[in-house]
CSV table of C-alpha atoms in Angstrom, one decimal:
chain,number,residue,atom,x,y,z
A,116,UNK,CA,-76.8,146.3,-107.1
A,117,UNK,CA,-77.6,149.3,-105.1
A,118,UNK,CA,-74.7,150.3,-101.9
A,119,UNK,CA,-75.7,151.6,-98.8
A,120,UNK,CA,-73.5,153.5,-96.7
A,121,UNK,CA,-74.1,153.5,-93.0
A,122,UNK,CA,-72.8,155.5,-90.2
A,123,UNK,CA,-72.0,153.4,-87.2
A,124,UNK,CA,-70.1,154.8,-83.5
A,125,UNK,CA,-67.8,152.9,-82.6
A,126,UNK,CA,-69.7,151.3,-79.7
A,127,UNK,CA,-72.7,150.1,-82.6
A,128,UNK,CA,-69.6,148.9,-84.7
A,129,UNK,CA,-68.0,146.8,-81.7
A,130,UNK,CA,-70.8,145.0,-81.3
A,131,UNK,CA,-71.7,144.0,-85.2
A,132,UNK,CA,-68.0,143.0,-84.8
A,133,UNK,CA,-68.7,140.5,-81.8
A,134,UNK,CA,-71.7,139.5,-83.4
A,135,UNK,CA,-70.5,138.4,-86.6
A,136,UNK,CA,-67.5,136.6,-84.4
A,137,UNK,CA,-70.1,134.8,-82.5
A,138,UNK,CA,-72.2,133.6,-85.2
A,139,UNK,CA,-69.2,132.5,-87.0
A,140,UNK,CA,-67.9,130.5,-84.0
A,141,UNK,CA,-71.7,129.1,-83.9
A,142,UNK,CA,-71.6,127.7,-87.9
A,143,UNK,CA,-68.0,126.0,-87.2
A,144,UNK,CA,-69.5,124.6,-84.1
A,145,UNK,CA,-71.9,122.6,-86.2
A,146,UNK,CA,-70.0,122.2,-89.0
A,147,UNK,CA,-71.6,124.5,-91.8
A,148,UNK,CA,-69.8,126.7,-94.2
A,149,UNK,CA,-68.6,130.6,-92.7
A,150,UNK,CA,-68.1,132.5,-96.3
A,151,UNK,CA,-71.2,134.4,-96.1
A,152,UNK,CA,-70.1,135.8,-92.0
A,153,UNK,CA,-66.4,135.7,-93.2
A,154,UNK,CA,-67.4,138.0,-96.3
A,155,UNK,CA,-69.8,140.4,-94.3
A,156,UNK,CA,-67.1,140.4,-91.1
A,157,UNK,CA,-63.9,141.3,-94.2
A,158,UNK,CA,-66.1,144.4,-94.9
A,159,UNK,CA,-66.7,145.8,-91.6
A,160,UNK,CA,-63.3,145.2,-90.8
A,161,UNK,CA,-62.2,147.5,-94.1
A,162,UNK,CA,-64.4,149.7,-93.9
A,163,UNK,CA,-63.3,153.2,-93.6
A,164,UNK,CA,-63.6,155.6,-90.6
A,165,UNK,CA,-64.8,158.7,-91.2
A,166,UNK,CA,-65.9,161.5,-88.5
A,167,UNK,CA,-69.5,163.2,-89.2
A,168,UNK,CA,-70.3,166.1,-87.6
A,169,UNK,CA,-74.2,165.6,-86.2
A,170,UNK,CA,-75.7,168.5,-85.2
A,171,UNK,CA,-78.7,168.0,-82.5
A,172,UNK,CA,-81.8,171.1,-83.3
């Protein structure tokens, strides 16, 4: 399996975050299974911060 790494601001990661709580809330609603939004929401949650320097030319 190939990884990806992407580089999110904090803004972009705030609203995955919301996002994923949403859909989650949505799936209990009507009674379907959360693992897959509960396993994707665990790994933004963990995932490490780290500051990048972006240079604009």
């Amino acid at each position: 399996m190939k990884k990806y790494h992407i580089y999110l601001t904090s803004e972009e990661r705030k609203l995955i975050i919301e996002s994923l709580i949403s859909e989650k809330n949505t799936l209990i609603s009507t009674g379907k299974y959360t693992d897959c939004v509960d396993d994707v929401l665990l790994k933004i949650l963990q995932a490490k911060k780290k500051k990048v320097k972006v240079i604009y030319t």
